[in-house]
Amino acid sequence: MQVQRSGVSLGRRAQAPLRSAPRFAPFQPCRQQQSRVACSAAASDDPYKVLGIERDVDSTEIGRAYRVKKYEHRFNSEMLQKVEAAHTTIMLSQLSARVKGKGISKDVAYADQEPLFPWRPKRWDATPKVIMVIGAMQLGMVAYGFQQPALSKTIFCGLIGIAANVMKQNAIMPPPKDPEMATEEESGRASRNFVRGFLLGAMATIAGTLVFSFPEVLVSQAKMTLPVIPGMPNVIVSMKILGAALFNWVMTSFYY
C-alpha cells in the first residue's frame, strides 16, 4: 500500500504545473570595468602611434603630444581612453627601463633635471601646408628685397616669422577656451606662447642677418669693389634680407 500511495503522489506531482525558474537581468559591466576593457584594448595598439610621436623623443615631447591629442579628442571618450592608456604605457616603460638600467636616451635619463636653456628652440615639424605658405611669403619678401633693397625688409621678414611662430605655439599649446575654468598653468599659456614666438622670430632675424653679413665683412677686409649687377642695386643688403627670410622660414617650419 505504501508503494501505491507513493506512486499516486508522484503522478500528482508530475501533473502539477512547473514553476518558472527565476530570471536575472543581463550583467551590465560598470564604468570602471568598461574603462579597464577599453584601456586593455588600447594597450594592444602601439602607444607611440596613438600619440603620433617617434620612439626616441624625450619626455617633454611626450607630454606635449599627450596634451595635444587630449585636446583633439576632447569630445571622443573612446579616443581619450586610448590616449590616456598610451601615455601611461610609455611612461611606465621608460620608468622600468631606468630602474633596470637599460640603454635609454639622455633626454629621458635626465628628464627630471632642469634644462640649462629652457627657451631654446626645439624640433617640431609644421604641416606641409604651413611650410609651403610661409615659404611663399618669405620668398616674396626676398624677391621684393632684391628689387628694392632696404634693411627695413628684414624687419618685415621677422614679423612674418613672429606671427607664424605664435600661431604654431597656439596650435601646439592651445590656450584655454574658458579662462574661468582654466588652471594656473593654462591661464598664462597665451602670453607665454606670444613671448616665445616673438623671441624665436627675433632670434632667427638677427642670426640670419648676421650670418649673411659675412660677405660684406670679407669685401671690406679685402678692400674689394663689387661689380654692379643690373636689376640688383645693392647685393649686400639683399643678402641680409635673404638671410633673415631663410632663417625665419627654417625656424617656423621645423622648430617651436
PDB file of C-alpha atoms in Angstrom:
ATOM      1  CA  MET A   1       0.000   0.000   0.000  1.00  0.00           C
ATOM      2  CA  GLN A   2       2.832   2.339   0.674  1.00  0.00           C
ATOM      3  CA  VAL A   3       4.227   1.734  -2.798  1.00  0.00           C
ATOM      4  CA  GLN A   4       0.931   2.528  -4.446  1.00  0.00           C
ATOM      5  CA  ARG A   5       0.500   5.770  -2.420  1.00  0.00           C
ATOM      6  CA  SER A   6       3.957   6.889  -3.352  1.00  0.00           C
ATOM      7  CA  GLY A   7       3.199   6.200  -6.997  1.00  0.00           C
ATOM      8  CA  VAL A   8      -0.034   8.198  -6.823  1.00  0.00           C
ATOM      9  CA  SER A   9       1.737  11.104  -5.134  1.00  0.00           C
ATOM     10  CA  LEU A  10       4.423  11.049  -7.793  1.00  0.00           C
ATOM     11  CA  GLY A  11       1.776  11.149 -10.506  1.00  0.00           C
ATOM     12  CA  ARG A  12       0.093  14.144  -8.903  1.00  0.00           C
ATOM     13  CA  ARG A  13       3.403  15.932  -8.670  1.00  0.00           C
ATOM     14  CA  ALA A  14       4.068  15.255 -12.340  1.00  0.00           C
ATOM     15  CA  GLN A  15       0.648  16.630 -13.292  1.00  0.00           C
ATOM     16  CA  ALA A  16       1.177  19.839 -11.257  1.00  0.00           C
ATOM     17  CA  PRO A  17       2.344  22.856 -13.279  1.00  0.00           C
ATOM     18  CA  LEU A  18       6.048  23.536 -13.163  1.00  0.00           C
ATOM     19  CA  ARG A  19       7.148  26.769 -11.555  1.00  0.00           C
ATOM     20  CA  SER A  20       9.127  29.088 -13.783  1.00  0.00           C
ATOM     21  CA  ALA A  21      12.781  29.472 -12.933  1.00  0.00           C
ATOM     22  CA  PRO A  22      13.828  32.862 -11.619  1.00  0.00           C
ATOM     23  CA  ARG A  23      15.133  35.197 -14.273  1.00  0.00           C
ATOM     24  CA  PHE A  24      18.047  37.513 -13.809  1.00  0.00           C
ATOM     25  CA  ALA A  25      18.798  40.703 -15.700  1.00  0.00           C
ATOM     26  CA  PRO A  26      21.794  40.507 -18.024  1.00  0.00           C
ATOM     27  CA  PHE A  27      25.052  41.525 -16.465  1.00  0.00           C
ATOM     28  CA  GLN A  28      25.996  45.105 -17.248  1.00  0.00           C
ATOM     29  CA  PRO A  29      29.617  45.990 -16.545  1.00  0.00           C
ATOM     30  CA  CYS A  30      30.161  49.136 -14.567  1.00  0.00           C
ATOM     31  CA  ARG A  31      32.022  52.122 -15.872  1.00  0.00           C
ATOM     32  CA  GLN A  32      35.207  51.112 -14.161  1.00  0.00           C
ATOM     33  CA  GLN A  33      35.140  47.707 -15.834  1.00  0.00           C
ATOM     34  CA  GLN A  34      34.366  49.315 -19.199  1.00  0.00           C
ATOM     35  CA  SER A  35      37.274  51.686 -18.830  1.00  0.00           C
ATOM     36  CA  ARG A  36      39.550  48.757 -17.974  1.00  0.00           C
ATOM     37  CA  VAL A  37      38.434  46.917 -21.081  1.00  0.00           C
ATOM     38  CA  ALA A  38      38.996  50.000 -23.212  1.00  0.00           C
ATOM     39  CA  CYS A  39      42.404  50.586 -21.667  1.00  0.00           C
ATOM     40  CA  SER A  40      43.438  46.984 -22.261  1.00  0.00           C
ATOM     41  CA  ALA A  41      42.301  47.259 -25.875  1.00  0.00           C
ATOM     42  CA  ALA A  42      44.232  50.492 -26.283  1.00  0.00           C
ATOM     43  CA  ALA A  43      47.314  48.946 -24.735  1.00  0.00           C
ATOM     44  CA  SER A  44      47.389  46.416 -27.564  1.00  0.00           C
ATOM     45  CA  ASP A  45      47.871  49.307 -30.019  1.00  0.00           C
ATOM     46  CA  ASP A  46      51.247  50.950 -30.497  1.00  0.00           C
ATOM     47  CA  PRO A  47      51.243  53.760 -27.898  1.00  0.00           C
ATOM     48  CA  TYR A  48      53.692  55.836 -29.912  1.00  0.00           C
ATOM     49  CA  LYS A  49      51.416  55.701 -32.957  1.00  0.00           C
ATOM     50  CA  VAL A  50      48.438  56.683 -30.810  1.00  0.00           C
ATOM     51  CA  LEU A  51      50.269  59.835 -29.675  1.00  0.00           C
ATOM     52  CA  GLY A  52      51.823  60.384 -33.113  1.00  0.00           C
ATOM     53  CA  ILE A  53      55.443  60.528 -31.928  1.00  0.00           C
ATOM     54  CA  GLU A  54      58.686  58.648 -32.515  1.00  0.00           C
ATOM     55  CA  ARG A  55      60.210  56.205 -30.054  1.00  0.00           C
ATOM     56  CA  ASP A  56      63.334  58.283 -29.373  1.00  0.00           C
ATOM     57  CA  VAL A  57      61.617  61.505 -28.253  1.00  0.00           C
ATOM     58  CA  ASP A  58      62.137  62.939 -24.799  1.00  0.00           C
ATOM     59  CA  SER A  59      59.601  63.254 -22.014  1.00  0.00           C
ATOM     60  CA  THR A  60      58.856  66.880 -22.899  1.00  0.00           C
ATOM     61  CA  GLU A  61      57.735  65.924 -26.394  1.00  0.00           C
ATOM     62  CA  ILE A  62      55.707  63.044 -24.984  1.00  0.00           C
ATOM     63  CA  GLY A  63      53.889  65.353 -22.600  1.00  0.00           C
ATOM     64  CA  ARG A  64      53.270  67.932 -25.311  1.00  0.00           C
ATOM     65  CA  ALA A  65      51.918  65.327 -27.738  1.00  0.00           C
ATOM     66  CA  TYR A  66      49.757  63.919 -24.947  1.00  0.00           C
ATOM     67  CA  ARG A  67      48.169  67.312 -24.281  1.00  0.00           C
ATOM     68  CA  VAL A  68      47.643  67.959 -27.992  1.00  0.00           C
ATOM     69  CA  LYS A  69      45.937  64.592 -28.507  1.00  0.00           C
ATOM     70  CA  LYS A  70      43.732  65.131 -25.468  1.00  0.00           C
ATOM     71  CA  TYR A  71      42.628  68.459 -26.889  1.00  0.00           C
ATOM     72  CA  GLU A  72      41.990  66.980 -30.349  1.00  0.00           C
ATOM     73  CA  HIS A  73      39.852  64.126 -28.988  1.00  0.00           C
ATOM     74  CA  ARG A  74      38.196  66.055 -26.149  1.00  0.00           C
ATOM     75  CA  PHE A  75      34.733  65.125 -27.497  1.00  0.00           C
ATOM     76  CA  ASN A  76      35.563  61.446 -28.150  1.00  0.00           C
ATOM     77  CA  SER A  77      35.599  59.448 -24.920  1.00  0.00           C
ATOM     78  CA  GLU A  78      36.885  56.278 -26.600  1.00  0.00           C
ATOM     79  CA  MET A  79      39.895  58.030 -28.134  1.00  0.00           C
ATOM     80  CA  LEU A  80      40.563  59.842 -24.865  1.00  0.00           C
ATOM     81  CA  GLN A  81      40.832  56.491 -23.103  1.00  0.00           C
ATOM     82  CA  LYS A  82      43.232  55.275 -25.789  1.00  0.00           C
ATOM     83  CA  VAL A  83      45.374  58.390 -25.405  1.00  0.00           C
ATOM     84  CA  GLU A  84      45.414  58.014 -21.607  1.00  0.00           C
ATOM     85  CA  ALA A  85      46.373  54.343 -21.880  1.00  0.00           C
ATOM     86  CA  ALA A  86      49.102  55.060 -24.452  1.00  0.00           C
ATOM     87  CA  HIS A  87      50.629  57.802 -22.299  1.00  0.00           C
ATOM     88  CA  THR A  88      50.561  55.559 -19.229  1.00  0.00           C
ATOM     89  CA  THR A  89      52.181  52.702 -21.150  1.00  0.00           C
ATOM     90  CA  ILE A  90      55.004  54.901 -22.452  1.00  0.00           C
ATOM     91  CA  MET A  91      55.763  56.452 -19.075  1.00  0.00           C
ATOM     92  CA  LEU A  92      55.746  53.068 -17.319  1.00  0.00           C
ATOM     93  CA  SER A  93      58.044  51.559 -19.949  1.00  0.00           C
ATOM     94  CA  GLN A  94      60.505  54.436 -19.559  1.00  0.00           C
ATOM     95  CA  LEU A  95      60.367  54.122 -15.781  1.00  0.00           C
ATOM     96  CA  SER A  96      61.039  50.386 -15.907  1.00  0.00           C
ATOM     97  CA  ALA A  97      63.909  50.986 -18.337  1.00  0.00           C
ATOM     98  CA  ARG A  98      65.504  53.447 -15.921  1.00  0.00           C
ATOM     99  CA  VAL A  99      65.072  51.073 -12.990  1.00  0.00           C
ATOM    100  CA  LYS A 100      66.599  48.156 -14.896  1.00  0.00           C
ATOM    101  CA  GLY A 101      69.470  50.319 -16.151  1.00  0.00           C
ATOM    102  CA  LYS A 102      68.829  49.708 -19.830  1.00  0.00           C
ATOM    103  CA  GLY A 103      70.214  51.986 -22.502  1.00  0.00           C
ATOM    104  CA  ILE A 104      67.920  54.965 -22.940  1.00  0.00           C
ATOM    105  CA  SER A 105      68.386  58.397 -24.449  1.00  0.00           C
ATOM    106  CA  LYS A 106      69.964  61.215 -22.469  1.00  0.00           C
ATOM    107  CA  ASP A 107      66.788  63.271 -22.663  1.00  0.00           C
ATOM    108  CA  VAL A 108      64.870  60.523 -20.909  1.00  0.00           C
ATOM    109  CA  ALA A 109      67.656  59.763 -18.441  1.00  0.00           C
ATOM    110  CA  TYR A 110      67.892  63.395 -17.333  1.00  0.00           C
ATOM    111  CA  ALA A 111      64.231  64.297 -17.777  1.00  0.00           C
ATOM    112  CA  ASP A 112      63.859  65.063 -14.062  1.00  0.00           C
ATOM    113  CA  GLN A 113      66.598  67.719 -14.190  1.00  0.00           C
ATOM    114  CA  GLU A 114      66.029  71.354 -15.035  1.00  0.00           C
ATOM    115  CA  PRO A 115      67.193  72.197 -18.591  1.00  0.00           C
ATOM    116  CA  LEU A 116      70.049  74.671 -18.918  1.00  0.00           C
ATOM    117  CA  PHE A 117      68.311  76.750 -21.622  1.00  0.00           C
ATOM    118  CA  PRO A 118      64.555  76.157 -21.298  1.00  0.00           C
ATOM    119  CA  TRP A 119      63.734  78.718 -24.019  1.00  0.00           C
ATOM    120  CA  ARG A 120      65.978  77.162 -26.666  1.00  0.00           C
ATOM    121  CA  PRO A 121      64.370  76.135 -29.999  1.00  0.00           C
ATOM    122  CA  LYS A 122      63.163  72.541 -30.131  1.00  0.00           C
ATOM    123  CA  ARG A 123      62.298  70.344 -33.090  1.00  0.00           C
ATOM    124  CA  TRP A 124      58.656  70.220 -34.121  1.00  0.00           C
ATOM    125  CA  ASP A 125      57.852  69.956 -37.824  1.00  0.00           C
ATOM    126  CA  ALA A 126      54.957  72.023 -39.101  1.00  0.00           C
ATOM    127  CA  THR A 127      52.406  70.673 -41.556  1.00  0.00           C
ATOM    128  CA  PRO A 128      53.400  70.702 -45.259  1.00  0.00           C
ATOM    129  CA  LYS A 129      50.756  73.344 -45.954  1.00  0.00           C
ATOM    130  CA  VAL A 130      52.199  75.707 -43.355  1.00  0.00           C
ATOM    131  CA  ILE A 131      55.726  75.110 -44.657  1.00  0.00           C
ATOM    132  CA  MET A 132      54.706  75.984 -48.220  1.00  0.00           C
ATOM    133  CA  VAL A 133      52.631  79.038 -47.250  1.00  0.00           C
ATOM    134  CA  ILE A 134      55.316  80.555 -45.016  1.00  0.00           C
ATOM    135  CA  GLY A 135      57.971  79.733 -47.610  1.00  0.00           C
ATOM    136  CA  ALA A 136      55.990  81.517 -50.320  1.00  0.00           C
ATOM    137  CA  MET A 137      55.556  84.611 -48.130  1.00  0.00           C
ATOM    138  CA  GLN A 138      59.249  84.782 -47.249  1.00  0.00           C
ATOM    139  CA  LEU A 139      60.234  84.152 -50.873  1.00  0.00           C
ATOM    140  CA  GLY A 140      58.039  87.030 -51.999  1.00  0.00           C
ATOM    141  CA  MET A 141      59.726  89.303 -49.464  1.00  0.00           C
ATOM    142  CA  VAL A 142      63.160  88.211 -50.759  1.00  0.00           C
ATOM    143  CA  ALA A 143      62.173  88.939 -54.357  1.00  0.00           C
ATOM    144  CA  TYR A 144      60.931  92.374 -53.341  1.00  0.00           C
ATOM    145  CA  GLY A 145      64.125  92.954 -51.348  1.00  0.00           C
ATOM    146  CA  PHE A 146      66.351  92.198 -54.352  1.00  0.00           C
ATOM    147  CA  GLN A 147      64.463  94.747 -56.434  1.00  0.00           C
ATOM    148  CA  GLN A 148      64.340  97.461 -53.781  1.00  0.00           C
ATOM    149  CA  PRO A 149      66.920  96.569 -51.117  1.00  0.00           C
ATOM    150  CA  ALA A 150      66.454  98.097 -47.672  1.00  0.00           C
ATOM    151  CA  LEU A 151      67.284  96.818 -44.210  1.00  0.00           C
ATOM    152  CA  SER A 152      63.711  97.528 -43.112  1.00  0.00           C
ATOM    153  CA  LYS A 153      62.619  94.491 -45.115  1.00  0.00           C
ATOM    154  CA  THR A 154      64.487  92.239 -42.680  1.00  0.00           C
ATOM    155  CA  ILE A 155      62.072  93.525 -40.041  1.00  0.00           C
ATOM    156  CA  PHE A 156      59.128  92.516 -42.222  1.00  0.00           C
ATOM    157  CA  CYS A 157      60.650  89.038 -42.584  1.00  0.00           C
ATOM    158  CA  GLY A 158      60.908  88.896 -38.817  1.00  0.00           C
ATOM    159  CA  LEU A 159      57.281  89.994 -38.371  1.00  0.00           C
ATOM    160  CA  ILE A 160      56.128  87.211 -40.691  1.00  0.00           C
ATOM    161  CA  GLY A 161      58.180  84.734 -38.690  1.00  0.00           C
ATOM    162  CA  ILE A 162      56.883  86.029 -35.340  1.00  0.00           C
ATOM    163  CA  ALA A 163      53.250  85.781 -36.450  1.00  0.00           C
ATOM    164  CA  ALA A 164      53.779  82.251 -37.779  1.00  0.00           C
ATOM    165  CA  ASN A 165      55.629  81.183 -34.620  1.00  0.00           C
ATOM    166  CA  VAL A 166      52.858  82.463 -32.356  1.00  0.00           C
ATOM    167  CA  MET A 167      50.248  80.595 -34.403  1.00  0.00           C
ATOM    168  CA  LYS A 168      52.347  77.438 -34.200  1.00  0.00           C
ATOM    169  CA  GLN A 169      52.753  77.821 -30.437  1.00  0.00           C
ATOM    170  CA  ASN A 170      48.991  78.196 -30.021  1.00  0.00           C
ATOM    171  CA  ALA A 171      48.434  75.062 -32.108  1.00  0.00           C
ATOM    172  CA  ILE A 172      50.877  73.024 -30.009  1.00  0.00           C
ATOM    173  CA  MET A 173      49.887  74.515 -26.652  1.00  0.00           C
ATOM    174  CA  PRO A 174      46.327  75.801 -27.193  1.00  0.00           C
ATOM    175  CA  PRO A 175      45.115  78.498 -24.795  1.00  0.00           C
ATOM    176  CA  PRO A 176      42.038  77.624 -22.708  1.00  0.00           C
ATOM    177  CA  LYS A 177      38.648  78.263 -24.279  1.00  0.00           C
ATOM    178  CA  ASP A 178      37.109  79.254 -20.964  1.00  0.00           C
ATOM    179  CA  PRO A 179      39.526  81.363 -18.876  1.00  0.00           C
ATOM    180  CA  GLU A 180      37.359  80.984 -15.765  1.00  0.00           C
ATOM    181  CA  MET A 181      37.709  77.176 -15.811  1.00  0.00           C
ATOM    182  CA  ALA A 182      41.440  77.213 -16.645  1.00  0.00           C
ATOM    183  CA  THR A 183      44.133  76.121 -14.239  1.00  0.00           C
ATOM    184  CA  GLU A 184      47.001  78.336 -13.126  1.00  0.00           C
ATOM    185  CA  GLU A 185      49.288  76.858 -15.787  1.00  0.00           C
ATOM    186  CA  GLU A 186      46.696  77.217 -18.559  1.00  0.00           C
ATOM    187  CA  SER A 187      45.745  80.791 -17.680  1.00  0.00           C
ATOM    188  CA  GLY A 188      49.162  82.173 -18.673  1.00  0.00           C
ATOM    189  CA  ARG A 189      49.624  79.966 -21.717  1.00  0.00           C
ATOM    190  CA  ALA A 190      48.565  82.578 -24.292  1.00  0.00           C
ATOM    191  CA  SER A 191      51.067  85.165 -23.048  1.00  0.00           C
ATOM    192  CA  ARG A 192      53.862  82.589 -22.881  1.00  0.00           C
ATOM    193  CA  ASN A 193      53.115  81.473 -26.442  1.00  0.00           C
ATOM    194  CA  PHE A 194      53.332  85.062 -27.659  1.00  0.00           C
ATOM    195  CA  VAL A 195      56.600  85.752 -25.829  1.00  0.00           C
ATOM    196  CA  ARG A 196      58.182  82.543 -27.097  1.00  0.00           C
ATOM    197  CA  GLY A 197      57.031  83.176 -30.685  1.00  0.00           C
ATOM    198  CA  PHE A 198      58.404  86.717 -30.530  1.00  0.00           C
ATOM    199  CA  LEU A 199      61.771  85.563 -29.176  1.00  0.00           C
ATOM    200  CA  LEU A 200      62.114  82.828 -31.807  1.00  0.00           C
ATOM    201  CA  GLY A 201      61.307  85.257 -34.627  1.00  0.00           C
ATOM    202  CA  ALA A 202      63.682  87.909 -33.304  1.00  0.00           C
ATOM    203  CA  MET A 203      66.461  85.365 -32.820  1.00  0.00           C
ATOM    204  CA  ALA A 204      66.016  83.997 -36.348  1.00  0.00           C
ATOM    205  CA  THR A 205      66.028  87.502 -37.842  1.00  0.00           C
ATOM    206  CA  ILE A 206      69.175  88.590 -36.008  1.00  0.00           C
ATOM    207  CA  ALA A 207      71.015  85.321 -36.699  1.00  0.00           C
ATOM    208  CA  GLY A 208      70.126  85.333 -40.402  1.00  0.00           C
ATOM    209  CA  THR A 209      71.157  88.955 -40.827  1.00  0.00           C
ATOM    210  CA  LEU A 210      74.492  88.409 -39.074  1.00  0.00           C
ATOM    211  CA  VAL A 211      75.363  85.216 -40.952  1.00  0.00           C
ATOM    212  CA  PHE A 212      74.621  86.744 -44.340  1.00  0.00           C
ATOM    213  CA  SER A 213      76.653  89.836 -43.400  1.00  0.00           C
ATOM    214  CA  PHE A 214      79.888  87.864 -43.738  1.00  0.00           C
ATOM    215  CA  PRO A 215      80.249  88.741 -47.465  1.00  0.00           C
ATOM    216  CA  GLU A 216      80.190  92.417 -46.525  1.00  0.00           C
ATOM    217  CA  VAL A 217      82.912  91.842 -43.921  1.00  0.00           C
ATOM    218  CA  LEU A 218      85.054  89.936 -46.418  1.00  0.00           C
ATOM    219  CA  VAL A 219      84.659  92.641 -49.045  1.00  0.00           C
ATOM    220  CA  SER A 220      85.598  95.375 -46.588  1.00  0.00           C
ATOM    221  CA  GLN A 221      88.602  93.459 -45.256  1.00  0.00           C
ATOM    222  CA  ALA A 222      89.874  92.600 -48.722  1.00  0.00           C
ATOM    223  CA  LYS A 223      89.127  96.136 -49.954  1.00  0.00           C
ATOM    224  CA  MET A 224      87.271  94.788 -52.949  1.00  0.00           C
ATOM    225  CA  THR A 225      84.779  96.561 -55.155  1.00  0.00           C
ATOM    226  CA  LEU A 226      81.723  94.561 -56.094  1.00  0.00           C
ATOM    227  CA  PRO A 227      80.524  94.857 -59.672  1.00  0.00           C
ATOM    228  CA  VAL A 228      77.173  96.476 -60.293  1.00  0.00           C
ATOM    229  CA  ILE A 229      74.624  93.835 -61.327  1.00  0.00           C
ATOM    230  CA  PRO A 230      71.747  95.081 -63.475  1.00  0.00           C
ATOM    231  CA  GLY A 231      68.462  94.874 -61.590  1.00  0.00           C
ATOM    232  CA  MET A 232      70.204  94.465 -58.220  1.00  0.00           C
ATOM    233  CA  PRO A 233      71.128  97.869 -56.820  1.00  0.00           C
ATOM    234  CA  ASN A 234      72.658  96.643 -53.538  1.00  0.00           C
ATOM    235  CA  VAL A 235      73.574  92.964 -53.334  1.00  0.00           C
ATOM    236  CA  ILE A 236      74.944  93.249 -49.779  1.00  0.00           C
ATOM    237  CA  VAL A 237      71.635  94.456 -48.345  1.00  0.00           C
ATOM    238  CA  SER A 238      69.688  91.948 -50.429  1.00  0.00           C
ATOM    239  CA  MET A 239      71.774  89.121 -48.980  1.00  0.00           C
ATOM    240  CA  LYS A 240      70.846  90.229 -45.453  1.00  0.00           C
ATOM    241  CA  ILE A 241      67.163  90.135 -46.407  1.00  0.00           C
ATOM    242  CA  LEU A 242      67.700  86.649 -47.806  1.00  0.00           C
ATOM    243  CA  GLY A 243      69.327  85.516 -44.558  1.00  0.00           C
ATOM    244  CA  ALA A 244      66.514  86.890 -42.387  1.00  0.00           C
ATOM    245  CA  ALA A 245      63.856  85.275 -44.582  1.00  0.00           C
ATOM    246  CA  LEU A 246      65.648  81.916 -44.751  1.00  0.00           C
ATOM    247  CA  PHE A 247      66.288  81.651 -41.012  1.00  0.00           C
ATOM    248  CA  ASN A 248      62.707  82.640 -40.170  1.00  0.00           C
ATOM    249  CA  TRP A 249      61.345  80.051 -42.597  1.00  0.00           C
ATOM    250  CA  VAL A 250      63.518  77.310 -41.063  1.00  0.00           C
ATOM    251  CA  MET A 251      62.520  78.336 -37.534  1.00  0.00           C
ATOM    252  CA  THR A 252      58.801  78.357 -38.304  1.00  0.00           C
ATOM    253  CA  SER A 253      58.823  75.136 -40.320  1.00  0.00           C
ATOM    254  CA  PHE A 254      60.957  72.855 -38.166  1.00  0.00           C
ATOM    255  CA  TYR A 255      61.178  74.345 -34.655  1.00  0.00           C
ATOM    256  CA  TYR A 256      58.976  75.778 -31.946  1.00  0.00           C
TER     257      TYR A 256
END
